[in-house]
Coordinates of C-alpha atoms in Angstrom, one line a residue:
X1 CA 217.9 68.2 49.2
X2 CA 217.9 66.1 46.1
X3 CA 214.5 64.7 46.9
X4 CA 213.1 68.1 47.5
X5 CA 214.3 69.4 44.1
X6 CA 212.8 66.4 42.4
X7 CA 209.4 67.2 44.1
X8 CA 209.5 70.8 43.0
X9 CA 210.0 69.9 39.3
X10 CA 206.8 68.0 39.1
X11 CA 203.6 69.6 38.0
X12 CA 200.2 68.8 39.5
X13 CA 199.7 66.1 36.9
X14 CA 202.8 64.3 38.0
X15 CA 204.9 65.1 34.8
X16 CA 208.6 65.9 35.1
X17 CA 208.8 67.9 31.7
X18 CA 209.9 71.5 31.7
X19 CA 207.6 74.2 30.3
X20 CA 209.8 74.6 27.2
X21 CA 209.5 70.9 26.4
X22 CA 205.8 71.0 26.9
X23 CA 205.4 73.9 24.6
X24 CA 207.5 72.2 21.9
X25 CA 205.3 69.1 22.3
X26 CA 202.2 71.2 22.0
X27 CA 203.5 72.9 18.9
X28 CA 204.3 69.6 17.3
X29 CA 200.7 68.4 17.9
X30 CA 199.1 71.6 16.5
X31 CA 201.3 72.5 13.5
X32 CA 203.4 69.4 13.0
X33 CA 201.6 68.1 9.9
X34 CA 201.6 71.5 8.2
X35 CA 205.4 71.8 8.9
X36 CA 206.1 68.4 7.3
X37 CA 204.0 69.4 4.3
X38 CA 205.9 72.7 3.9
X39 CA 209.2 70.8 4.3
X40 CA 208.2 68.3 1.6
X41 CA 207.0 71.1 -0.7
X42 CA 210.3 73.0 -0.2
X43 CA 212.3 69.8 -1.0
X44 CA 210.2 69.3 -4.2
X45 CA 210.8 72.9 -5.3
X46 CA 214.5 72.6 -4.8
X47 CA 214.7 69.3 -6.8
X48 CA 215.0 69.9 -10.6
X49 CA 214.0 66.3 -11.3
X50 CA 210.8 66.6 -9.2
X51 CA 209.9 69.9 -10.9
X52 CA 210.5 68.3 -14.4
X53 CA 208.3 65.4 -13.4
X54 CA 205.5 67.7 -12.2
X55 CA 205.7 69.8 -15.3
X56 CA 205.6 66.8 -17.6
X57 CA 202.3 65.6 -16.1
X58 CA 200.5 68.9 -17.0
X59 CA 202.4 69.9 -20.1
X60 CA 200.3 67.7 -22.6
X61 CA 197.0 69.0 -21.1
X62 CA 198.3 72.6 -21.3
X63 CA 199.4 72.2 -24.9
X64 CA 196.0 70.6 -25.8
X65 CA 194.1 73.5 -24.2
X66 CA 196.2 76.1 -26.1
X67 CA 196.3 74.4 -29.5
X68 CA 194.6 77.3 -31.3
X69 CA 196.5 80.0 -29.5
X70 CA 198.5 82.0 -32.1
X71 CA 200.9 83.2 -29.4
X72 CA 201.8 79.6 -28.5
X73 CA 202.4 78.8 -32.1
X74 CA 204.7 81.8 -32.6
X75 CA 206.6 80.9 -29.4
X76 CA 207.2 77.3 -30.4
X77 CA 207.9 77.9 -34.1
X78 CA 211.6 79.0 -33.8
X79 CA 212.4 76.1 -31.5
X80 CA 210.7 73.5 -33.7
X81 CA 212.3 75.0 -36.9
X82 CA 215.8 75.0 -35.3
X83 CA 215.4 71.4 -34.1
X84 CA 214.2 70.3 -37.6
X85 CA 217.0 72.1 -39.3
X86 CA 219.6 70.6 -36.9
X87 CA 218.2 67.1 -37.5
X88 CA 218.3 67.6 -41.3
X89 CA 221.9 68.8 -41.2
X90 CA 222.9 65.9 -39.0
X91 CA 221.0 63.2 -40.9
X92 CA 218.4 64.1 -43.6
X93 CA 217.4 60.4 -44.1
X94 CA 214.7 60.2 -41.4
X95 CA 212.9 63.4 -42.6
X96 CA 213.1 62.2 -46.2
X97 CA 211.6 58.8 -45.2
X98 CA 208.8 60.5 -43.3
X99 CA 208.0 62.8 -46.3
X100 CA 208.3 60.0 -48.9
X101 CA 204.6 58.9 -48.6
X102 CA 203.5 62.6 -49.1
X103 CA 206.0 63.7 -51.7
X104 CA 205.5 60.7 -54.0
X105 CA 201.7 61.1 -54.4
X106 CA 202.1 64.9 -54.8
X107 CA 204.6 64.5 -57.6
X108 CA 202.5 61.9 -59.3
X109 CA 199.4 64.1 -59.0
X110 CA 201.3 67.1 -60.5
X111 CA 202.6 65.1 -63.4
X112 CA 199.2 63.5 -64.0
X113 CA 197.6 67.0 -64.0
X114 CA 200.2 68.4 -66.4
X115 CA 199.9 65.5 -68.8
X116 CA 196.1 65.6 -68.7
X117 CA 196.1 69.3 -69.6
X118 CA 198.7 68.7 -72.3
X119 CA 196.8 65.7 -73.8
X120 CA 193.5 67.7 -73.7
X121 CA 195.0 70.6 -75.5
X122 CA 196.7 68.2 -78.0
X123 CA 193.4 66.3 -78.6
X124 CA 191.5 69.6 -79.1
X125 CA 194.1 70.8 -81.6
X126 CA 194.3 67.5 -83.5
X127 CA 190.6 67.2 -83.7
X128 CA 190.2 70.5 -85.4
X129 CA 193.4 70.5 -87.4
X130 CA 192.0 69.2 -90.7
X131 CA 188.5 70.6 -91.5
X132 CA 186.8 73.5 -93.2
X133 CA 186.4 75.2 -89.9
X134 CA 190.0 74.7 -89.0
X135 CA 191.0 76.6 -92.2
X136 CA 188.9 79.5 -91.1
X137 CA 190.5 79.4 -87.7
X138 CA 194.0 79.4 -89.2
X139 CA 193.0 82.5 -91.2
X140 CA 191.9 84.1 -87.9
X141 CA 195.2 83.1 -86.3
X142 CA 197.2 84.7 -89.1
X143 CA 195.0 87.8 -89.0
X144 CA 195.0 88.3 -85.2
X145 CA 198.6 87.3 -84.7
X146 CA 197.6 84.5 -82.2
X147 CA 198.7 80.9 -82.4
X148 CA 196.4 78.3 -83.9
X149 CA 196.2 76.5 -80.5
X150 CA 194.8 79.7 -78.9
X151 CA 192.2 80.2 -81.7
X152 CA 191.1 76.5 -81.3
X153 CA 190.9 77.0 -77.5
X154 CA 188.8 80.2 -77.8
X155 CA 186.3 78.5 -80.2
X156 CA 186.0 75.3 -78.1
X157 CA 186.2 76.8 -74.6
X158 CA 183.0 77.3 -72.6
X159 CA 184.8 78.9 -69.6
X160 CA 188.0 78.7 -67.7
X161 CA 189.1 80.1 -64.4
X162 CA 192.7 81.3 -65.1
X163 CA 193.7 83.1 -61.9
X164 CA 192.7 83.0 -58.2
X165 CA 193.5 85.9 -55.8
X166 CA 193.1 85.6 -52.0
X167 CA 193.3 89.2 -50.6
X168 CA 193.3 90.4 -47.0
X169 CA 190.2 92.6 -46.8
X170 CA 191.3 95.3 -44.3
X171 CA 194.7 96.0 -45.8
X172 CA 194.2 94.9 -49.4
X173 CA 197.5 92.9 -49.4
X174 CA 197.7 89.7 -51.5
X175 CA 197.7 86.5 -49.4
X176 CA 197.9 83.8 -52.2
X177 CA 197.8 83.8 -56.0
X178 CA 197.2 80.7 -58.2
X179 CA 197.2 80.5 -62.0
X180 CA 196.0 77.7 -64.3
X181 CA 198.8 75.8 -66.1
X182 CA 199.4 77.2 -69.5
X183 CA 198.1 80.7 -68.9
X184 CA 200.0 84.0 -68.5
X185 CA 199.5 86.4 -65.6
X186 CA 200.3 90.0 -64.7
X187 CA 201.9 91.1 -61.5
X188 CA 199.7 89.6 -58.8
X189 CA 200.4 92.3 -56.2
X190 CA 199.5 95.1 -58.7
X191 CA 196.3 93.3 -59.7
X192 CA 195.4 92.9 -56.0
X193 CA 195.9 96.5 -55.3
X194 CA 193.8 97.6 -58.3
X195 CA 190.9 95.3 -57.3
X196 CA 191.0 96.7 -53.7
X197 CA 191.0 100.3 -55.1
X198 CA 188.1 99.6 -57.4
X199 CA 186.1 97.9 -54.5
X200 CA 186.7 100.9 -52.2
X201 CA 185.8 103.3 -55.0
X202 CA 182.5 101.5 -55.6
X203 CA 181.6 101.5 -51.8
X204 CA 182.5 105.2 -51.4
X205 CA 180.7 106.3 -54.5
X206 CA 177.5 104.4 -54.1
X207 CA 177.3 104.3 -50.3
X208 CA 177.0 100.5 -50.0
X209 CA 177.6 98.6 -46.9
X210 CA 180.6 96.4 -46.3
X211 CA 178.6 93.2 -46.9
X212 CA 177.5 94.5 -50.3
X213 CA 179.7 96.0 -53.0
X214 CA 181.4 94.9 -56.2
X215 CA 180.8 91.3 -57.3
X216 CA 181.8 91.2 -61.0
X217 CA 184.1 93.3 -63.2
X218 CA 184.1 92.8 -67.0
X219 CA 187.5 93.4 -68.8
X220 CA 187.4 92.5 -72.5
X221 CA 187.2 88.8 -72.9
X222 CA 187.8 88.3 -69.2
X223 CA 185.6 88.8 -66.2
X224 CA 186.5 89.1 -62.5
X225 CA 184.2 87.4 -59.9
X226 CA 184.6 88.6 -56.4
X227 CA 183.4 87.0 -53.1
X228 CA 183.7 88.9 -49.8
X229 CA 184.2 87.5 -46.4
X230 CA 184.7 89.1 -43.0
X231 CA 188.5 89.3 -43.3
X232 CA 189.3 88.1 -46.8
X233 CA 188.3 88.6 -50.5
X234 CA 188.4 85.9 -53.1
X235 CA 188.7 87.1 -56.7
X236 CA 188.9 84.8 -59.8
X237 CA 189.7 85.8 -63.4
X238 CA 187.3 83.9 -65.7
X239 CA 187.6 83.5 -69.5
X240 CA 184.3 82.7 -71.2
X241 CA 180.8 82.3 -69.7
X242 CA 180.9 80.6 -66.3
X243 CA 177.8 78.9 -64.8
X244 CA 176.2 80.3 -61.7
X245 CA 177.4 77.2 -59.8
X246 CA 180.9 78.5 -59.9
X247 CA 179.9 81.2 -57.3
X248 CA 179.0 78.5 -54.9
X249 CA 182.4 76.9 -55.3
X250 CA 184.0 80.3 -54.6
X251 CA 181.9 80.7 -51.5
X252 CA 182.8 77.3 -50.2
X253 CA 186.5 78.0 -50.8
X254 CA 186.4 81.3 -49.0
X255 CA 184.4 79.9 -46.1
X256 CA 187.1 77.2 -45.7
X257 CA 189.9 79.8 -45.7
X258 CA 188.0 81.9 -43.1
X259 CA 187.4 78.9 -40.9
X260 CA 190.9 77.5 -41.1
X261 CA 192.9 80.8 -40.9
X262 CA 190.6 83.0 -38.7
X263 CA 193.3 83.7 -36.2
X264 CA 195.9 84.7 -38.8
X265 CA 193.4 86.8 -40.7
X266 CA 192.4 88.8 -37.5
X267 CA 196.0 89.3 -36.5
X268 CA 197.6 89.6 -40.0
X269 CA 201.1 91.1 -39.7
X270 CA 202.0 91.2 -43.4
X271 CA 203.5 87.7 -43.6
X272 CA 201.6 85.9 -46.4
X273 CA 203.7 82.7 -45.9
X274 CA 201.3 81.6 -43.2
X275 CA 198.6 81.1 -45.8
X276 CA 200.6 78.7 -48.0
X277 CA 198.5 75.8 -46.7
X278 CA 195.3 77.4 -48.2
X279 CA 196.4 76.6 -51.7
X280 CA 194.6 73.2 -51.9
X281 CA 191.3 75.0 -50.9
X282 CA 191.9 77.6 -53.7
X283 CA 192.9 75.0 -56.3
X284 CA 189.3 73.8 -56.4
X285 CA 188.4 77.2 -58.0
X286 CA 190.6 76.6 -61.0
X287 CA 187.9 75.0 -63.2
X288 CA 187.5 74.8 -66.9
X289 CA 184.9 73.4 -69.4
X290 CA 185.0 72.8 -73.1
X291 CA 182.2 72.4 -75.6
X292 CA 181.0 68.8 -76.2
X293 CA 182.1 67.3 -79.5
X294 CA 179.2 67.5 -82.0
X295 CA 180.5 64.6 -84.0
X296 CA 182.8 61.7 -83.5
X297 CA 186.5 62.2 -84.0
X298 CA 187.5 61.5 -87.5
X299 CA 189.6 58.4 -88.3
X300 CA 192.5 60.6 -89.5
X301 CA 192.5 62.3 -86.1
X302 CA 192.6 59.0 -84.3
X303 CA 195.5 57.9 -86.4
X304 CA 197.4 61.1 -85.5
X305 CA 196.7 60.5 -81.8
X306 CA 197.9 56.9 -82.0
X307 CA 201.0 58.1 -83.9
X308 CA 201.7 60.7 -81.2
X309 CA 201.3 58.0 -78.5
X310 CA 203.7 55.7 -80.4
X311 CA 206.2 58.5 -80.7
X312 CA 205.9 59.1 -76.9
X313 CA 206.3 55.4 -76.2
X314 CA 209.3 55.2 -78.5
X315 CA 210.9 58.2 -76.8
X316 CA 210.3 56.7 -73.4
X317 CA 211.8 53.4 -74.5
X318 CA 214.8 55.1 -75.9
X319 CA 215.3 57.1 -72.7
X320 CA 215.1 53.9 -70.6
X321 CA 217.5 52.1 -72.9
X322 CA 220.0 54.9 -72.9
X323 CA 219.8 55.2 -69.1
X324 CA 220.3 51.4 -68.7
X325 CA 223.3 51.5 -71.0
X326 CA 224.8 54.4 -69.1
X327 CA 224.4 52.5 -65.8
X328 CA 226.0 49.4 -67.3
X329 CA 228.9 51.4 -68.8
X330 CA 229.5 53.1 -65.4
X331 CA 229.6 49.7 -63.7
X332 CA 232.1 48.3 -66.2
X333 CA 234.3 51.4 -65.8
X334 CA 234.1 51.0 -62.0
X335 CA 235.2 47.3 -62.3
X336 CA 238.1 48.3 -64.5
X337 CA 239.3 50.8 -61.9
X338 CA 239.3 48.3 -59.1
X339 CA 242.7 46.7 -58.2
X340 CA 242.8 43.0 -58.9
X341 CA 239.8 43.0 -61.4
X342 CA 240.4 42.7 -65.2
X343 CA 237.3 42.9 -67.5
X344 CA 237.9 40.7 -70.6
X345 CA 234.5 40.9 -72.3
X346 CA 230.9 41.9 -71.9
X347 CA 227.7 40.4 -73.5
X348 CA 224.0 40.1 -73.2
X349 CA 222.1 36.9 -72.6
X350 CA 218.3 37.5 -72.8
X351 CA 217.5 40.2 -70.3
X352 CA 220.7 39.9 -68.3
X353 CA 224.1 41.4 -68.7
X354 CA 227.2 39.1 -68.7
X355 CA 230.7 40.2 -67.8
X356 CA 233.8 37.9 -68.2
X357 CA 237.2 38.6 -66.6
X358 CA 239.9 37.8 -64.1
X359 CA 239.7 38.5 -60.3
X360 CA 242.2 38.3 -57.5
X361 CA 240.8 36.4 -54.5
X362 CA 241.7 39.5 -52.3
X363 CA 240.0 42.0 -54.7
X364 CA 236.7 43.6 -54.0
X365 CA 233.5 41.6 -54.7
X366 CA 232.1 42.9 -58.0
X367 CA 228.6 42.4 -56.7
X368 CA 229.2 45.1 -54.1
X369 CA 229.5 47.7 -56.9
X370 CA 226.1 47.0 -58.4
X371 CA 223.9 49.2 -56.0
X372 CA 226.1 52.2 -56.7
X373 CA 225.0 52.0 -60.4
X374 CA 221.3 51.2 -59.7
X375 CA 221.8 47.6 -60.9
X376 CA 220.4 44.4 -59.2
X377 CA 222.3 41.2 -58.6
X378 CA 219.7 39.4 -60.7
X379 CA 220.5 41.7 -63.7
X380 CA 224.2 40.8 -64.0
X381 CA 226.0 37.5 -64.4
X382 CA 229.7 37.5 -63.5
X383 CA 232.1 34.9 -64.7
X384 CA 235.4 35.3 -63.1
X385 CA 238.7 33.3 -63.4
X386 CA 241.1 33.5 -60.4
X387 CA 244.5 35.0 -60.8
X388 CA 247.1 36.9 -58.6
X389 CA 247.3 40.6 -59.3
X390 CA 250.5 42.5 -58.7
X391 CA 248.9 45.7 -57.5
X392 CA 250.8 47.1 -54.5
X393 CA 247.7 47.1 -52.2
X394 CA 247.0 43.4 -53.0
X395 CA 250.6 42.3 -52.7
X396 CA 250.7 43.9 -49.3
X397 CA 247.4 42.3 -48.3
X398 CA 248.6 38.9 -49.5
X399 CA 251.9 39.3 -47.5
X400 CA 250.0 40.2 -44.3
X401 CA 247.7 37.3 -44.8
X402 CA 250.5 34.7 -45.3
X403 CA 253.1 36.1 -42.9
X404 CA 250.7 37.2 -40.2
X405 CA 252.7 39.9 -38.4
X406 CA 252.5 39.6 -34.6
X407 CA 251.3 42.4 -32.4
X408 CA 253.8 45.2 -32.5
X409 CA 254.9 44.5 -36.0
X410 CA 253.6 45.4 -39.5
X411 CA 254.6 45.3 -43.2
X412 CA 255.1 48.0 -45.8
X413 CA 255.4 47.5 -49.5
X414 CA 256.8 49.8 -52.2
X415 CA 258.4 49.2 -55.6
X416 CA 259.0 45.4 -54.9
X417 CA 260.5 46.0 -51.5
X418 CA 258.6 44.3 -48.6
X419 CA 259.8 45.9 -45.3
X420 CA 259.0 44.7 -41.8
X421 CA 258.6 47.4 -39.1
X422 CA 258.2 47.4 -35.4
X423 CA 259.3 44.6 -33.0
X424 CA 258.8 40.9 -33.5
X425 CA 260.1 37.5 -32.2
X426 CA 263.2 36.1 -33.8
X427 CA 261.3 33.0 -35.0
X428 CA 258.9 35.2 -37.0
X429 CA 261.7 37.3 -38.5
X430 CA 263.5 34.1 -39.6
X431 CA 260.3 32.5 -41.1
X432 CA 259.3 35.7 -42.9
X433 CA 262.8 36.0 -44.4
X434 CA 262.4 32.6 -46.0
X435 CA 258.8 33.0 -47.2
X436 CA 258.6 36.7 -48.3
X437 CA 261.0 36.5 -51.3
X438 CA 258.8 33.9 -53.0
X439 CA 255.6 36.0 -52.8
X440 CA 254.4 37.3 -56.2
X441 CA 255.5 40.9 -56.7
X442 CA 258.1 40.8 -53.8
X443 CA 261.7 41.1 -55.0
X444 CA 263.4 42.0 -51.6
X445 CA 262.6 41.6 -48.0
X446 CA 264.0 44.1 -45.4
X447 CA 263.8 43.2 -41.7
X448 CA 266.4 45.7 -40.5
X449 CA 264.2 47.4 -38.0
X450 CA 262.9 44.3 -36.2
X451 CA 266.3 42.7 -36.3
X452 CA 267.9 45.7 -34.6
X453 CA 265.2 45.7 -32.0
X454 CA 265.5 42.0 -31.4
X455 CA 269.3 42.3 -31.2
X456 CA 269.2 45.0 -28.6
X457 CA 266.6 43.0 -26.6
X458 CA 268.7 39.8 -26.7
X459 CA 272.0 41.6 -25.9
X460 CA 270.4 43.2 -22.9
X461 CA 269.0 39.9 -21.6
X462 CA 272.4 38.1 -22.2
X463 CA 274.4 40.8 -20.5
X464 CA 272.0 40.9 -17.5
X465 CA 272.7 37.3 -16.6
X466 CA 276.0 36.1 -14.8
X467 CA 276.7 32.7 -13.2
X468 CA 278.3 32.8 -9.7
X469 CA 281.0 30.5 -8.3
X470 CA 282.0 29.2 -4.9
X471 CA 284.8 31.1 -3.2
X472 CA 288.3 30.1 -4.4
X473 CA 286.9 27.5 -6.9
X474 CA 285.5 27.0 -10.4
X475 CA 282.4 25.3 -9.0
X476 CA 279.1 27.0 -9.7
X477 CA 276.8 28.1 -6.9
X478 CA 273.2 26.9 -6.9
X479 CA 271.6 27.8 -10.2
X480 CA 274.8 28.8 -11.9
X481 CA 274.7 26.0 -14.5
X482 CA 271.0 26.8 -15.3
X483 CA 272.0 30.4 -16.0
X484 CA 274.6 29.2 -18.6
X485 CA 272.0 26.8 -20.2
X486 CA 269.6 29.8 -20.5
X487 CA 272.3 31.8 -22.1
X488 CA 272.8 29.0 -24.7
X489 CA 269.1 29.4 -25.8
X490 CA 269.6 33.2 -26.1
X491 CA 272.8 32.7 -28.1
X492 CA 270.9 30.4 -30.5
X493 CA 268.4 33.3 -31.1
X494 CA 271.3 35.7 -31.6
X495 CA 272.8 33.3 -34.1
X496 CA 269.5 33.1 -36.0
X497 CA 269.4 36.9 -36.1
X498 CA 272.9 36.9 -37.6
X499 CA 271.8 34.4 -40.2
X500 CA 268.7 36.4 -41.2
X501 CA 270.5 39.7 -41.3
X502 CA 273.9 38.5 -42.5
X503 CA 275.5 39.7 -39.3
X504 CA 278.4 38.5 -37.2
X505 CA 278.5 38.9 -33.4
X506 CA 281.2 38.6 -30.8
X507 CA 280.5 37.2 -27.3
X508 CA 283.2 38.0 -24.6
X509 CA 283.3 36.0 -21.4
X510 CA 284.9 37.9 -18.6
X511 CA 285.9 35.9 -15.5
X512 CA 286.2 37.7 -12.1
X513 CA 287.3 37.0 -8.5
X514 CA 286.9 38.7 -5.2
X515 CA 289.6 40.7 -3.4
X516 CA 290.4 38.0 -0.9
X517 CA 293.8 36.4 -1.5
X518 CA 296.7 37.6 -3.6
X519 CA 296.3 38.9 -7.1
X520 CA 298.7 36.3 -8.5
X521 CA 296.2 33.6 -7.4
X522 CA 293.0 35.5 -8.3
X523 CA 294.1 36.1 -12.0
X524 CA 294.3 32.4 -13.0
X525 CA 291.2 31.6 -11.0
X526 CA 289.2 34.2 -13.0
X527 CA 290.6 32.8 -16.3
X528 CA 289.6 29.2 -15.2
X529 CA 286.1 30.3 -14.4
X530 CA 285.8 31.9 -17.9
X531 CA 287.2 28.8 -19.4
X532 CA 284.6 26.7 -17.5
X533 CA 281.7 28.6 -19.1
X534 CA 283.5 28.7 -22.5
X535 CA 283.7 24.9 -22.4
X536 CA 279.9 24.6 -21.9
X537 CA 279.2 27.0 -24.8
X538 CA 281.6 25.4 -27.2
X539 CA 279.6 22.3 -27.0
X540 CA 277.1 24.2 -29.1
X541 CA 277.5 25.3 -32.7
X542 CA 277.1 29.0 -33.5
X543 CA 277.8 30.2 -37.0
X544 CA 277.3 33.9 -36.5
X545 CA 278.5 34.2 -32.9
X546 CA 282.3 34.1 -32.1
X547 CA 283.1 33.4 -28.4
X548 CA 286.2 34.3 -26.5
X549 CA 287.1 34.1 -22.8
X550 CA 289.3 36.2 -20.6
X551 CA 289.9 36.8 -16.9
X552 CA 290.5 40.1 -15.0
X553 CA 291.2 38.7 -11.6
X554 CA 290.2 40.9 -8.7
X555 CA 291.0 44.2 -10.5
X556 CA 287.4 45.4 -10.2
X557 CA 286.8 44.0 -6.7
X558 CA 286.5 46.1 -3.6
X559 CA 288.7 44.8 -0.7
X560 CA 286.5 46.5 1.9
X561 CA 283.2 45.0 0.5
X562 CA 280.9 42.9 2.5
X563 CA 280.7 39.2 2.0
X564 CA 277.5 39.6 -0.1
X565 CA 279.3 42.0 -2.4
X566 CA 282.3 39.7 -2.6
X567 CA 280.1 36.9 -3.8
X568 CA 278.8 39.0 -6.7
X569 CA 282.5 39.4 -7.8
X570 CA 283.0 35.6 -8.1
X571 CA 281.3 35.4 -11.5
X572 CA 281.6 35.3 -15.3
X573 CA 280.1 38.3 -17.1
X574 CA 278.9 38.4 -20.8
X575 CA 279.5 41.2 -23.3
X576 CA 277.9 41.1 -26.8
X577 CA 279.3 43.2 -29.7
X578 CA 278.3 43.4 -33.3
X579 CA 281.5 42.3 -35.1
X580 CA 280.9 42.9 -38.8
X581 CA 278.3 42.6 -41.6
X582 CA 278.5 39.6 -43.9
X583 CA 281.3 37.1 -44.2

């Protein structure tokens, strides 16, 4: 029957697989690769590390493709601003170092521009201060109520662009406003609104197209030049008669703004801060030109200019001298406030400062204070004589240096009292008690705390040891004599503690016997055992430890105890007590 069943399970090809197994094999052949790919894809989607790696490969390309997208800039701005703010709050130094190459030249440029304008105005005023023409100008200044410098400027100026307005053309809102240094300006938003209203009035009244319209407005001594772009207006306020080339400058500036800020202009939402970067383009429009001198500057004017330069140089020298003196004074005051430093005298040798004084070897290095006062080590010569200061911090530092407290111990100092705290070996306590009183500034040494700690530790170790005896004899068991010799070393340490702390101790030797035998025999046996140990200890000399021996027989022994317990009763016990202070 078994052979028949085997024959039935075979197919015509001779295979013994069932239909289900064949179908599974066929499915693996047809869709197996796709299933493996889907499984790998599912694993990748569920793996955060794999997703982050995949996004990181396309993120730079995505950001590069959307560089000019205003939506991306608005989305990233809060995150970048918050990250920069957090970095500055945590450590502003990296950002300051990064901005240093930009801020330095910007500050120097601003100072140079201001000084240039000031010197130009000064030269113009000085040049025309003493002449027949200047007398007439002074009369004009008195008559009109203007300053003499204004009259000189009006008579020597060809033209000057005093203000620049960048206006959003559809809304008429002010985007940026610049003024030339030394000129006064009205409310920029009000002026922007008025210009927009006048432009709209002209276009509505004269039916002109958006590309045409108002280009120039004359207002007394001032004229307003207007350039129009698709989304922005550029208006400048000009004093004097400007050349036609100025309009080309205005057109270039407006074209630059239109090209650089096209996205912001098209989607303007009322935030003018986005156009702060356009100021360098607009600053090119702030131009001015003066009439050429028709004759050389008179010698008297040159002398006045030289005198003014000398006055400025003298003022600068005085400022630097006062600042250097203030730095030096601050350094000397800081030295005087340092413990262990005494300034005796100060002097100058050539270009260097010299300070003479006294310095404790443990005091702070005077050279370490120089950077705090913007002084270099090459600027100062220090001549110091060594001495020992009695400042509490230095007395404590010197005590720690000489005594070297071990781990677990430390020193405190206050009002002449040097106190040891914590736990320390007996040898260190004894050595410190000899050395501490001779330290400068130390009048007393207190080691009460470590002495008490060492006493408790020694007493516990002494009372924990007990030599054992052979039954019915005064003969030690194996190791009994060594226990007594170890006790002798501990008693020497206890004696040293008594010597350091002016203490007296009492050591009581208590002989014991087991419960075997009669009490009349056990009592003298226990006393003999205590006397045996006493004889070994009396061979030593202890000045602060008094020793006495006694026996208690078998009073504390248990008659029903095992032999091992009875052996523990055949011993001499030790008891340590603090007898009295001093002698």
